[in-house]
Amino acid sequence: MKINVGLVGYGLSASVFHGPIIRSTEGMNLQAVVSSNAEKVHKDYPDVEVFADIESLLLQNEINLVVICTPNTMHYSFAKKAILAGKNVVVEKPFTIDSSEAQELISLAKEHNVQLAVYQNRRWDNDFLTIKALLATDMLGELSTYEAHYDRFRPEVGIRWREENQPGSGILYDLGSHLIDQAVHLFGMPRTVWADIRSERAGSQTDDYFHLILGYSHLRVILHSGSLVKTGGPRFALHGDKGSFIKYGIDPQEDQLKKGMHPGDSEWGEDRPEHYGKLSSVVGGLSMESVIKTLPGSYEVFYESMAKAIQSDMNVPVSAEQALNTIRIIEYANQSQREQRTIQLPNF
């Protein structure tokens, strides 16, 4: 079964992350794009059909999968339209702006018997895959702290929807979605959420800094992002009762896609040796220092898994239920900031 894909929106997300990966995935065919700029689309994909609105796309019976790559305020309404039209759907992160919208889409997808997934590509970053494999061993022992950073140096406020004062904008919904999803994927839902969220740049209209602490029974997960970090520290720092793992650098796949590389190309997803993580551990009473070669990143796994989910009714790579939990944590983080207190989470 050939899966014909329609992209809704053609900004950075669709043109860099989705289009090239879809085109390189066996069994998938990028057939149509919804965009007001047909010239831009046809420069990259001369053979695709361009529609001016999502309603025209949804009338195409041969489209099996609709991928929503619009600004966050449109995720819910466009995903709902696609589900009601009987299409399988992938929604860019963040899934929705609030959890009630996410819950409604989950119910609708079940009612209409379609697959619904959320694009959390950074589960397949090379550093995160390496940490996931490391935690499957006992080399760190019982983990006490897990710290992840997604910092940038952008002192000037940009002219783009993500930096405007509107629902779903700001760094917590943007980069926070990645860090929260990774943490919950590893450790499940926390018991508590504490947050410091603010605007740190002059003229900023929305949050551009956050510091979250997710509380588990023994573990503390620290998630941080800032916009005024010229010289960053470790991207990941994990500490347990048998050792520590420190990792610098960032996965190269985004930059590789921007340069026109594709999955399967030489050096795809591979880390630079100077960025390999350092493991400090105690083995048999002896202190050991070792370099851990980073596993290759693999963004292509998302759409490979999505194809199997549609063709064989298997599980989607990132379920809407999992993405709902990310939105819930964002909501609890905002509540923590408003009320200046630690939020105790209910049992889900």
C-alpha atoms as a printed R data frame, in Angstrom:
    type eleno elety resid chain resno       x      y      z
1   ATOM     1    CA   MET     A     1   0.000  0.000  0.000
2   ATOM     2    CA   LYS     A     2   1.421  3.334 -1.070
3   ATOM     3    CA   ILE     A     3   0.837  6.087  1.503
4   ATOM     4    CA   ASN     A     4   0.105  9.389 -0.208
5   ATOM     5    CA   VAL     A     5   0.978 12.297  2.070
6   ATOM     6    CA   GLY     A     6  -0.379 15.822  2.175
7   ATOM     7    CA   LEU     A     7   1.611 18.473  4.057
8   ATOM     8    CA   VAL     A     8  -0.342 21.364  5.550
9   ATOM     9    CA   GLY     A     9   1.950 24.365  5.740
10  ATOM    10    CA   TYR     A    10   5.364 24.833  4.189
11  ATOM    11    CA   GLY     A    11   7.534 26.731  6.627
12  ATOM    12    CA   LEU     A    12  10.747 25.556  8.270
13  ATOM    13    CA   SER     A    13   9.195 22.470  9.841
14  ATOM    14    CA   ALA     A    14   7.636 21.105  6.659
15  ATOM    15    CA   SER     A    15  10.416 22.060  4.254
16  ATOM    16    CA   VAL     A    16  13.349 20.916  6.422
17  ATOM    17    CA   PHE     A    17  12.107 18.148  8.704
18  ATOM    18    CA   HIS     A    18   9.076 16.548  7.071
19  ATOM    19    CA   GLY     A    19   9.338 16.815  3.308
20  ATOM    20    CA   PRO     A    20  12.852 15.344  2.891
21  ATOM    21    CA   ILE     A    21  12.229 12.516  5.364
22  ATOM    22    CA   ILE     A    22   8.875 11.609  3.811
23  ATOM    23    CA   ARG     A    23  10.472 11.574  0.352
24  ATOM    24    CA   SER     A    24  13.186  9.200  1.563
25  ATOM    25    CA   THR     A    25  10.791  6.796  3.330
26  ATOM    26    CA   GLU     A    26   9.946  3.625  1.419
27  ATOM    27    CA   GLY     A    27   6.225  3.273  0.839
28  ATOM    28    CA   MET     A    28   5.508  6.997  1.250
29  ATOM    29    CA   ASN     A    29   4.767  9.506 -1.474
30  ATOM    30    CA   LEU     A    30   4.701 13.259 -0.891
31  ATOM    31    CA   GLN     A    31   1.776 14.096 -3.148
32  ATOM    32    CA   ALA     A    32   0.409 17.479 -2.094
33  ATOM    33    CA   VAL     A    33   1.123 20.569 -0.012
34  ATOM    34    CA   VAL     A    34  -1.151 23.263  1.354
35  ATOM    35    CA   SER     A    35   0.641 26.591  0.996
36  ATOM    36    CA   SER     A    36   0.077 30.173 -0.123
37  ATOM    37    CA   ASN     A    37   3.506 30.079 -1.797
38  ATOM    38    CA   ALA     A    38   3.333 27.519 -4.597
39  ATOM    39    CA   GLU     A    39   6.596 28.791 -6.097
40  ATOM    40    CA   LYS     A    40   8.505 27.924 -2.909
41  ATOM    41    CA   VAL     A    41   7.019 24.427 -2.820
42  ATOM    42    CA   HIS     A    42   7.646 23.719 -6.503
43  ATOM    43    CA   LYS     A    43  11.253 24.857 -6.165
44  ATOM    44    CA   ASP     A    44  11.783 21.857 -3.873
45  ATOM    45    CA   TYR     A    45   9.175 19.467 -5.299
46  ATOM    46    CA   PRO     A    46   8.135 20.324 -8.871
47  ATOM    47    CA   ASP     A    47   5.865 17.280 -9.082
48  ATOM    48    CA   VAL     A    48   3.610 17.897 -6.058
49  ATOM    49    CA   GLU     A    49   0.192 19.514 -6.234
50  ATOM    50    CA   VAL     A    50  -0.230 22.712 -4.218
51  ATOM    51    CA   PHE     A    51  -3.563 23.647 -2.663
52  ATOM    52    CA   ALA     A    52  -4.518 27.023 -1.216
53  ATOM    53    CA   ASP     A    53  -6.447 25.577  1.738
54  ATOM    54    CA   ILE     A    54  -6.795 22.407  3.772
55  ATOM    55    CA   GLU     A    55 -10.384 21.859  2.656
56  ATOM    56    CA   SER     A    56  -9.250 21.324 -0.942
57  ATOM    57    CA   LEU     A    57  -6.568 18.876  0.207
58  ATOM    58    CA   LEU     A    58  -9.047 16.851  2.260
59  ATOM    59    CA   LEU     A    59 -11.256 16.356 -0.815
60  ATOM    60    CA   GLN     A    60  -8.480 14.292 -2.409
61  ATOM    61    CA   ASN     A    61  -9.520 10.688 -1.774
62  ATOM    62    CA   GLU     A    62  -6.070  9.295 -2.552
63  ATOM    63    CA   ILE     A    63  -4.440 11.182  0.358
64  ATOM    64    CA   ASN     A    64  -3.865  8.659  3.192
65  ATOM    65    CA   LEU     A    65  -1.914 10.802  5.626
66  ATOM    66    CA   VAL     A    66  -2.181 14.490  6.488
67  ATOM    67    CA   VAL     A    67   0.749 16.162  8.272
68  ATOM    68    CA   ILE     A    68  -0.059 19.392 10.123
69  ATOM    69    CA   CYS     A    69   2.922 21.787 10.067
70  ATOM    70    CA   THR     A    70   1.141 25.070 10.768
71  ATOM    71    CA   PRO     A    71   1.542 27.573 13.599
72  ATOM    72    CA   ASN     A    72   0.437 26.078 16.916
73  ATOM    73    CA   THR     A    73  -2.893 27.908 17.015
74  ATOM    74    CA   MET     A    74  -4.068 25.886 14.000
75  ATOM    75    CA   HIS     A    75  -3.000 22.411 15.155
76  ATOM    76    CA   TYR     A    76  -6.276 21.520 16.834
77  ATOM    77    CA   SER     A    77  -8.696 22.823 14.200
78  ATOM    78    CA   PHE     A    78  -6.772 21.439 11.215
79  ATOM    79    CA   ALA     A    79  -6.169 18.052 12.843
80  ATOM    80    CA   LYS     A    80  -9.852 17.852 13.692
81  ATOM    81    CA   LYS     A    81 -10.844 18.568 10.089
82  ATOM    82    CA   ALA     A    82  -8.461 15.893  8.814
83  ATOM    83    CA   ILE     A    83  -9.716 13.279 11.285
84  ATOM    84    CA   LEU     A    84 -13.342 14.026 10.421
85  ATOM    85    CA   ALA     A    85 -12.412 13.558  6.755
86  ATOM    86    CA   GLY     A    86 -11.163 10.054  7.601
87  ATOM    87    CA   LYS     A    87  -7.456 10.803  7.180
88  ATOM    88    CA   ASN     A    88  -4.573  9.491  9.258
89  ATOM    89    CA   VAL     A    89  -2.852 12.448 10.914
90  ATOM    90    CA   VAL     A    90   0.567 13.546 12.136
91  ATOM    91    CA   VAL     A    91   0.646 16.810 14.103
92  ATOM    92    CA   GLU     A    92   3.842 18.781 14.645
93  ATOM    93    CA   LYS     A    93   4.785 19.349 18.265
94  ATOM    94    CA   PRO     A    94   3.353 20.758 20.428
95  ATOM    95    CA   PHE     A    95   0.293 18.583 19.854
96  ATOM    96    CA   THR     A    96  -2.252 21.240 20.890
97  ATOM    97    CA   ILE     A    97  -2.300 24.370 23.027
98  ATOM    98    CA   ASP     A    98  -4.340 22.859 25.841
99  ATOM    99    CA   SER     A    99  -5.078 19.365 27.093
100 ATOM   100    CA   SER     A   100  -8.842 19.502 26.464
101 ATOM   101    CA   GLU     A   101  -8.169 19.935 22.730
102 ATOM   102    CA   ALA     A   102  -5.750 16.999 22.809
103 ATOM   103    CA   GLN     A   103  -8.270 14.769 24.570
104 ATOM   104    CA   GLU     A   104 -10.957 15.624 22.014
105 ATOM   105    CA   LEU     A   105  -8.679 14.754 19.090
106 ATOM   106    CA   ILE     A   106  -7.752 11.432 20.703
107 ATOM   107    CA   SER     A   107 -11.427 10.535 21.097
108 ATOM   108    CA   LEU     A   108 -12.232 11.581 17.524
109 ATOM   109    CA   ALA     A   109  -9.373  9.527 16.088
110 ATOM   110    CA   LYS     A   110 -10.638  6.426 17.889
111 ATOM   111    CA   GLU     A   111 -14.198  7.116 16.781
112 ATOM   112    CA   HIS     A   112 -13.166  7.475 13.135
113 ATOM   113    CA   ASN     A   113 -10.645  4.614 13.273
114 ATOM   114    CA   VAL     A   114  -7.668  6.631 12.032
115 ATOM   115    CA   GLN     A   115  -4.075  6.788 13.223
116 ATOM   116    CA   LEU     A   116  -3.053  9.924 15.125
117 ATOM   117    CA   ALA     A   117   0.581 10.667 15.984
118 ATOM   118    CA   VAL     A   118   2.634 13.670 17.109
119 ATOM   119    CA   TYR     A   119   6.004 14.547 15.597
120 ATOM   120    CA   GLN     A   120   8.566 14.417 18.398
121 ATOM   121    CA   ASN     A   121  11.628 13.875 16.229
122 ATOM   122    CA   ARG     A   122  14.139 14.515 19.019
123 ATOM   123    CA   ARG     A   123  13.449 11.105 20.492
124 ATOM   124    CA   TRP     A   124  15.792 10.097 17.644
125 ATOM   125    CA   ASP     A   125  18.560 12.601 18.363
126 ATOM   126    CA   ASN     A   126  21.905 10.833 18.602
127 ATOM   127    CA   ASP     A   127  22.604 12.037 22.157
128 ATOM   128    CA   PHE     A   128  19.181 11.020 23.462
129 ATOM   129    CA   LEU     A   129  19.417  7.580 21.852
130 ATOM   130    CA   THR     A   130  22.802  7.140 23.544
131 ATOM   131    CA   ILE     A   131  21.425  8.157 26.940
132 ATOM   132    CA   LYS     A   132  18.458  5.837 26.510
133 ATOM   133    CA   ALA     A   133  20.829  2.931 25.796
134 ATOM   134    CA   LEU     A   134  23.069  3.883 28.719
135 ATOM   135    CA   LEU     A   135  20.133  3.954 31.146
136 ATOM   136    CA   ALA     A   136  19.201  0.434 30.028
137 ATOM   137    CA   THR     A   137  22.461 -0.677 31.681
138 ATOM   138    CA   ASP     A   138  23.386 -0.286 35.362
139 ATOM   139    CA   MET     A   139  26.465  1.839 34.742
140 ATOM   140    CA   LEU     A   140  25.066  4.908 36.524
141 ATOM   141    CA   GLY     A   141  23.252  2.946 39.219
142 ATOM   142    CA   GLU     A   142  20.193  4.579 40.744
143 ATOM   143    CA   LEU     A   143  19.788  7.915 39.003
144 ATOM   144    CA   SER     A   144  19.533 10.967 41.245
145 ATOM   145    CA   THR     A   145  19.490 13.845 38.745
146 ATOM   146    CA   TYR     A   146  18.889 14.111 35.008
147 ATOM   147    CA   GLU     A   147  19.569 17.532 33.529
148 ATOM   148    CA   ALA     A   148  18.877 18.504 29.909
149 ATOM   149    CA   HIS     A   149  19.464 21.878 28.260
150 ATOM   150    CA   TYR     A   150  18.269 23.366 24.988
151 ATOM   151    CA   ASP     A   151  19.962 26.756 25.016
152 ATOM   152    CA   ARG     A   152  20.426 29.370 22.310
153 ATOM   153    CA   PHE     A   153  22.014 32.769 21.845
154 ATOM   154    CA   ARG     A   154  19.356 34.938 20.218
155 ATOM   155    CA   PRO     A   155  19.590 38.364 21.895
156 ATOM   156    CA   GLU     A   156  17.357 39.996 19.281
157 ATOM   157    CA   VAL     A   157  13.648 39.220 19.299
158 ATOM   158    CA   GLY     A   158  12.650 37.810 15.924
159 ATOM   159    CA   ILE     A   159   9.666 38.713 13.778
160 ATOM   160    CA   ARG     A   160   7.873 35.359 13.679
161 ATOM   161    CA   TRP     A   161   4.752 33.834 15.169
162 ATOM   162    CA   ARG     A   162   6.679 31.848 17.794
163 ATOM   163    CA   GLU     A   163   7.774 35.114 19.400
164 ATOM   164    CA   GLU     A   164   4.416 36.882 19.274
165 ATOM   165    CA   ASN     A   165   2.097 37.269 22.233
166 ATOM   166    CA   GLN     A   166  -0.462 34.607 21.340
167 ATOM   167    CA   PRO     A   167  -1.586 31.243 22.746
168 ATOM   168    CA   GLY     A   168   0.950 28.465 22.235
169 ATOM   169    CA   SER     A   169   3.871 30.732 21.424
170 ATOM   170    CA   GLY     A   170   7.052 31.021 23.450
171 ATOM   171    CA   ILE     A   171   9.975 28.776 24.250
172 ATOM   172    CA   LEU     A   172   8.153 26.465 26.673
173 ATOM   173    CA   TYR     A   173   5.744 25.236 23.984
174 ATOM   174    CA   ASP     A   174   8.530 25.200 21.406
175 ATOM   175    CA   LEU     A   175  11.740 23.755 22.877
176 ATOM   176    CA   GLY     A   176  10.076 22.695 26.102
177 ATOM   177    CA   SER     A   177   7.943 20.205 24.177
178 ATOM   178    CA   HIS     A   178  11.116 18.374 23.136
179 ATOM   179    CA   LEU     A   179  12.742 18.252 26.568
180 ATOM   180    CA   ILE     A   180   9.532 17.279 28.379
181 ATOM   181    CA   ASP     A   181   8.727 14.549 25.856
182 ATOM   182    CA   GLN     A   182  12.196 13.047 26.202
183 ATOM   183    CA   ALA     A   183  11.986 13.053 30.007
184 ATOM   184    CA   VAL     A   184   8.514 11.517 30.171
185 ATOM   185    CA   HIS     A   185   9.527  8.946 27.548
186 ATOM   186    CA   LEU     A   186  12.339  7.836 29.870
187 ATOM   187    CA   PHE     A   187  10.749  8.185 33.293
188 ATOM   188    CA   GLY     A   188   6.967  8.472 32.904
189 ATOM   189    CA   MET     A   189   4.816 11.189 34.434
190 ATOM   190    CA   PRO     A   190   6.341 13.011 37.410
191 ATOM   191    CA   ARG     A   191   4.742 13.474 40.807
192 ATOM   192    CA   THR     A   192   5.457 17.204 40.986
193 ATOM   193    CA   VAL     A   193   6.244 20.137 38.693
194 ATOM   194    CA   TRP     A   194   8.033 23.361 39.664
195 ATOM   195    CA   ALA     A   195   8.730 26.066 37.098
196 ATOM   196    CA   ASP     A   196  10.467 29.393 36.610
197 ATOM   197    CA   ILE     A   197   9.279 30.872 33.299
198 ATOM   198    CA   ARG     A   198  10.099 34.385 32.147
199 ATOM   199    CA   SER     A   199  11.056 36.779 29.370
200 ATOM   200    CA   GLU     A   200  14.753 37.584 29.628
201 ATOM   201    CA   ARG     A   201  15.317 39.629 26.459
202 ATOM   202    CA   ALA     A   202  14.434 43.291 26.010
203 ATOM   203    CA   GLY     A   203  11.254 43.596 23.965
204 ATOM   204    CA   SER     A   204  10.272 39.950 24.276
205 ATOM   205    CA   GLN     A   205   6.509 39.425 23.962
206 ATOM   206    CA   THR     A   206   6.462 35.880 25.310
207 ATOM   207    CA   ASP     A   207   8.535 33.498 27.419
208 ATOM   208    CA   ASP     A   208  12.079 32.946 26.183
209 ATOM   209    CA   TYR     A   209  13.491 31.224 29.299
210 ATOM   210    CA   PHE     A   210  12.359 28.353 31.467
211 ATOM   211    CA   HIS     A   211  13.737 26.187 34.233
212 ATOM   212    CA   LEU     A   212  11.619 23.184 35.198
213 ATOM   213    CA   ILE     A   213  12.091 20.620 37.925
214 ATOM   214    CA   LEU     A   214  10.064 17.434 37.566
215 ATOM   215    CA   GLY     A   215   9.896 15.478 40.787
216 ATOM   216    CA   TYR     A   216   9.856 11.688 40.985
217 ATOM   217    CA   SER     A   217  10.178  9.530 44.099
218 ATOM   218    CA   HIS     A   218  13.979  9.762 44.212
219 ATOM   219    CA   LEU     A   219  14.892 11.330 40.883
220 ATOM   220    CA   ARG     A   220  14.869 15.016 39.975
221 ATOM   221    CA   VAL     A   221  14.625 15.940 36.300
222 ATOM   222    CA   ILE     A   222  15.915 19.440 35.482
223 ATOM   223    CA   LEU     A   223  14.942 20.924 32.108
224 ATOM   224    CA   HIS     A   224  16.322 24.275 31.058
225 ATOM   225    CA   SER     A   225  16.256 26.604 28.076
226 ATOM   226    CA   GLY     A   226  17.489 30.151 27.662
227 ATOM   227    CA   SER     A   227  17.893 32.603 24.793
228 ATOM   228    CA   LEU     A   228  20.998 34.425 26.088
229 ATOM   229    CA   VAL     A   229  23.457 31.546 26.335
230 ATOM   230    CA   LYS     A   230  26.518 32.451 24.283
231 ATOM   231    CA   THR     A   231  28.714 29.745 25.781
232 ATOM   232    CA   GLY     A   232  26.724 26.700 26.781
233 ATOM   233    CA   GLY     A   233  27.496 23.969 29.250
234 ATOM   234    CA   PRO     A   234  26.647 20.292 28.867
235 ATOM   235    CA   ARG     A   235  23.535 19.438 26.905
236 ATOM   236    CA   PHE     A   236  22.950 16.453 29.198
237 ATOM   237    CA   ALA     A   237  24.253 15.719 32.707
238 ATOM   238    CA   LEU     A   238  23.181 12.543 34.496
239 ATOM   239    CA   HIS     A   239  24.288 11.596 37.990
240 ATOM   240    CA   GLY     A   240  23.649  8.344 39.854
241 ATOM   241    CA   ASP     A   241  25.061  6.398 42.794
242 ATOM   242    CA   LYS     A   242  27.526  4.578 40.521
243 ATOM   243    CA   GLY     A   243  28.657  7.421 38.308
244 ATOM   244    CA   SER     A   244  27.981 10.368 36.010
245 ATOM   245    CA   PHE     A   245  27.529 10.925 32.280
246 ATOM   246    CA   ILE     A   246  28.218 14.328 30.707
247 ATOM   247    CA   LYS     A   247  27.442 15.123 27.068
248 ATOM   248    CA   TYR     A   248  28.181 18.286 25.070
249 ATOM   249    CA   GLY     A   249  27.109 19.199 21.552
250 ATOM   250    CA   ILE     A   250  23.857 18.818 19.658
251 ATOM   251    CA   ASP     A   251  22.563 16.275 17.169
252 ATOM   252    CA   PRO     A   252  23.559 17.236 13.580
253 ATOM   253    CA   GLN     A   253  20.471 16.048 11.683
254 ATOM   254    CA   GLU     A   254  18.743 19.440 11.529
255 ATOM   255    CA   ASP     A   255  21.837 21.079 10.040
256 ATOM   256    CA   GLN     A   256  22.350 18.118  7.718
257 ATOM   257    CA   LEU     A   257  18.787 18.415  6.404
258 ATOM   258    CA   LYS     A   258  19.260 22.150  5.836
259 ATOM   259    CA   LYS     A   259  22.351 21.296  3.756
260 ATOM   260    CA   GLY     A   260  20.364 18.876  1.617
261 ATOM   261    CA   MET     A   261  21.497 15.611  3.198
262 ATOM   262    CA   HIS     A   262  19.095 12.691  3.605
263 ATOM   263    CA   PRO     A   263  18.901  9.495  5.662
264 ATOM   264    CA   GLY     A   264  21.357  6.959  4.305
265 ATOM   265    CA   ASP     A   265  23.936  9.564  3.279
266 ATOM   266    CA   SER     A   266  27.468  9.169  4.575
267 ATOM   267    CA   GLU     A   267  27.818 10.487  8.151
268 ATOM   268    CA   TRP     A   268  24.040 10.910  8.530
269 ATOM   269    CA   GLY     A   269  23.224 11.456 12.208
270 ATOM   270    CA   GLU     A   270  26.802 10.830 13.328
271 ATOM   271    CA   ASP     A   271  28.354 12.803 16.174
272 ATOM   272    CA   ARG     A   272  31.713 14.538 16.168
273 ATOM   273    CA   PRO     A   273  34.262 12.583 18.264
274 ATOM   274    CA   GLU     A   274  35.029 15.641 20.383
275 ATOM   275    CA   HIS     A   275  31.372 15.648 21.464
276 ATOM   276    CA   TYR     A   276  31.260 12.023 22.584
277 ATOM   277    CA   GLY     A   277  29.949 11.767 26.146
278 ATOM   278    CA   LYS     A   278  32.180 11.131 29.144
279 ATOM   279    CA   LEU     A   279  31.253  8.413 31.626
280 ATOM   280    CA   SER     A   280  32.772  8.511 35.120
281 ATOM   281    CA   SER     A   281  31.894  5.428 37.145
282 ATOM   282    CA   VAL     A   282  32.972  3.175 39.972
283 ATOM   283    CA   VAL     A   283  33.520 -0.492 39.084
284 ATOM   284    CA   GLY     A   284  34.650 -2.916 41.786
285 ATOM   285    CA   GLY     A   285  35.805 -0.022 43.924
286 ATOM   286    CA   LEU     A   286  37.890  1.440 41.112
287 ATOM   287    CA   SER     A   287  37.151  4.805 39.522
288 ATOM   288    CA   MET     A   288  36.843  4.543 35.747
289 ATOM   289    CA   GLU     A   289  36.798  7.262 33.084
290 ATOM   290    CA   SER     A   290  35.591  6.328 29.601
291 ATOM   291    CA   VAL     A   291  34.385  7.940 26.389
292 ATOM   292    CA   ILE     A   292  31.022  6.696 25.089
293 ATOM   293    CA   LYS     A   293  30.729  6.801 21.310
294 ATOM   294    CA   THR     A   294  27.435  8.441 20.382
295 ATOM   295    CA   LEU     A   295  24.880  6.275 18.601
296 ATOM   296    CA   PRO     A   296  23.834  7.695 15.214
297 ATOM   297    CA   GLY     A   297  20.700  9.807 15.099
298 ATOM   298    CA   SER     A   298  17.799  8.511 13.041
299 ATOM   299    CA   TYR     A   299  14.909 10.894 12.354
300 ATOM   300    CA   GLU     A   300  13.804  8.570  9.555
301 ATOM   301    CA   VAL     A   301  12.551  6.050 12.135
302 ATOM   302    CA   PHE     A   302   9.498  8.219 12.826
303 ATOM   303    CA   TYR     A   303   8.074  8.016  9.301
304 ATOM   304    CA   GLU     A   304   9.206  4.425  8.811
305 ATOM   305    CA   SER     A   305   7.217  3.537 11.930
306 ATOM   306    CA   MET     A   306   4.295  5.700 10.828
307 ATOM   307    CA   ALA     A   307   4.130  3.851  7.516
308 ATOM   308    CA   LYS     A   308   3.995  0.506  9.339
309 ATOM   309    CA   ALA     A   309   1.299  1.833 11.672
310 ATOM   310    CA   ILE     A   310  -0.925  2.771  8.724
311 ATOM   311    CA   GLN     A   311  -0.184 -0.291  6.608
312 ATOM   312    CA   SER     A   312  -0.345 -2.922  9.364
313 ATOM   313    CA   ASP     A   313  -2.343 -1.232 12.151
314 ATOM   314    CA   MET     A   314   0.718 -1.178 14.416
315 ATOM   315    CA   ASN     A   315   1.433  1.401 17.129
316 ATOM   316    CA   VAL     A   316   2.353  4.880 15.934
317 ATOM   317    CA   PRO     A   317   5.871  6.088 16.829
318 ATOM   318    CA   VAL     A   318   4.655  8.822 19.210
319 ATOM   319    CA   SER     A   319   1.095  8.388 20.393
320 ATOM   320    CA   ALA     A   320  -1.324 11.242 20.941
321 ATOM   321    CA   GLU     A   321  -1.783 10.014 24.501
322 ATOM   322    CA   GLN     A   322   1.941 10.494 25.148
323 ATOM   323    CA   ALA     A   323   1.841 13.940 23.567
324 ATOM   324    CA   LEU     A   324  -1.155 14.829 25.751
325 ATOM   325    CA   ASN     A   325   1.036 14.259 28.814
326 ATOM   326    CA   THR     A   326   3.552 16.777 27.473
327 ATOM   327    CA   ILE     A   327   0.787 19.386 27.155
328 ATOM   328    CA   ARG     A   328  -0.385 18.597 30.675
329 ATOM   329    CA   ILE     A   329   3.096 19.230 32.064
330 ATOM   330    CA   ILE     A   330   3.300 22.541 30.184
331 ATOM   331    CA   GLU     A   331  -0.020 23.511 31.770
332 ATOM   332    CA   TYR     A   332   1.200 22.525 35.239
333 ATOM   333    CA   ALA     A   333   4.437 24.450 34.648
334 ATOM   334    CA   ASN     A   334   2.477 27.588 33.766
335 ATOM   335    CA   GLN     A   335   0.321 27.069 36.863
336 ATOM   336    CA   SER     A   336   3.468 26.730 38.978
337 ATOM   337    CA   GLN     A   337   4.799 30.015 37.595
338 ATOM   338    CA   ARG     A   338   1.491 31.835 38.180
339 ATOM   339    CA   GLU     A   339   1.043 30.542 41.713
340 ATOM   340    CA   GLN     A   340   4.746 30.486 42.630
341 ATOM   341    CA   ARG     A   341   4.579 26.987 44.074
342 ATOM   342    CA   THR     A   342   5.274 23.339 43.376
343 ATOM   343    CA   ILE     A   343   2.310 21.595 41.745
344 ATOM   344    CA   GLN     A   344   1.356 18.102 42.904
345 ATOM   345    CA   LEU     A   345   0.129 16.064 39.918
346 ATOM   346    CA   PRO     A   346  -2.880 13.745 40.078
347 ATOM   347    CA   ASN     A   347  -2.528 10.097 39.151
348 ATOM   348    CA   PHE     A   348  -3.109  9.617 35.407
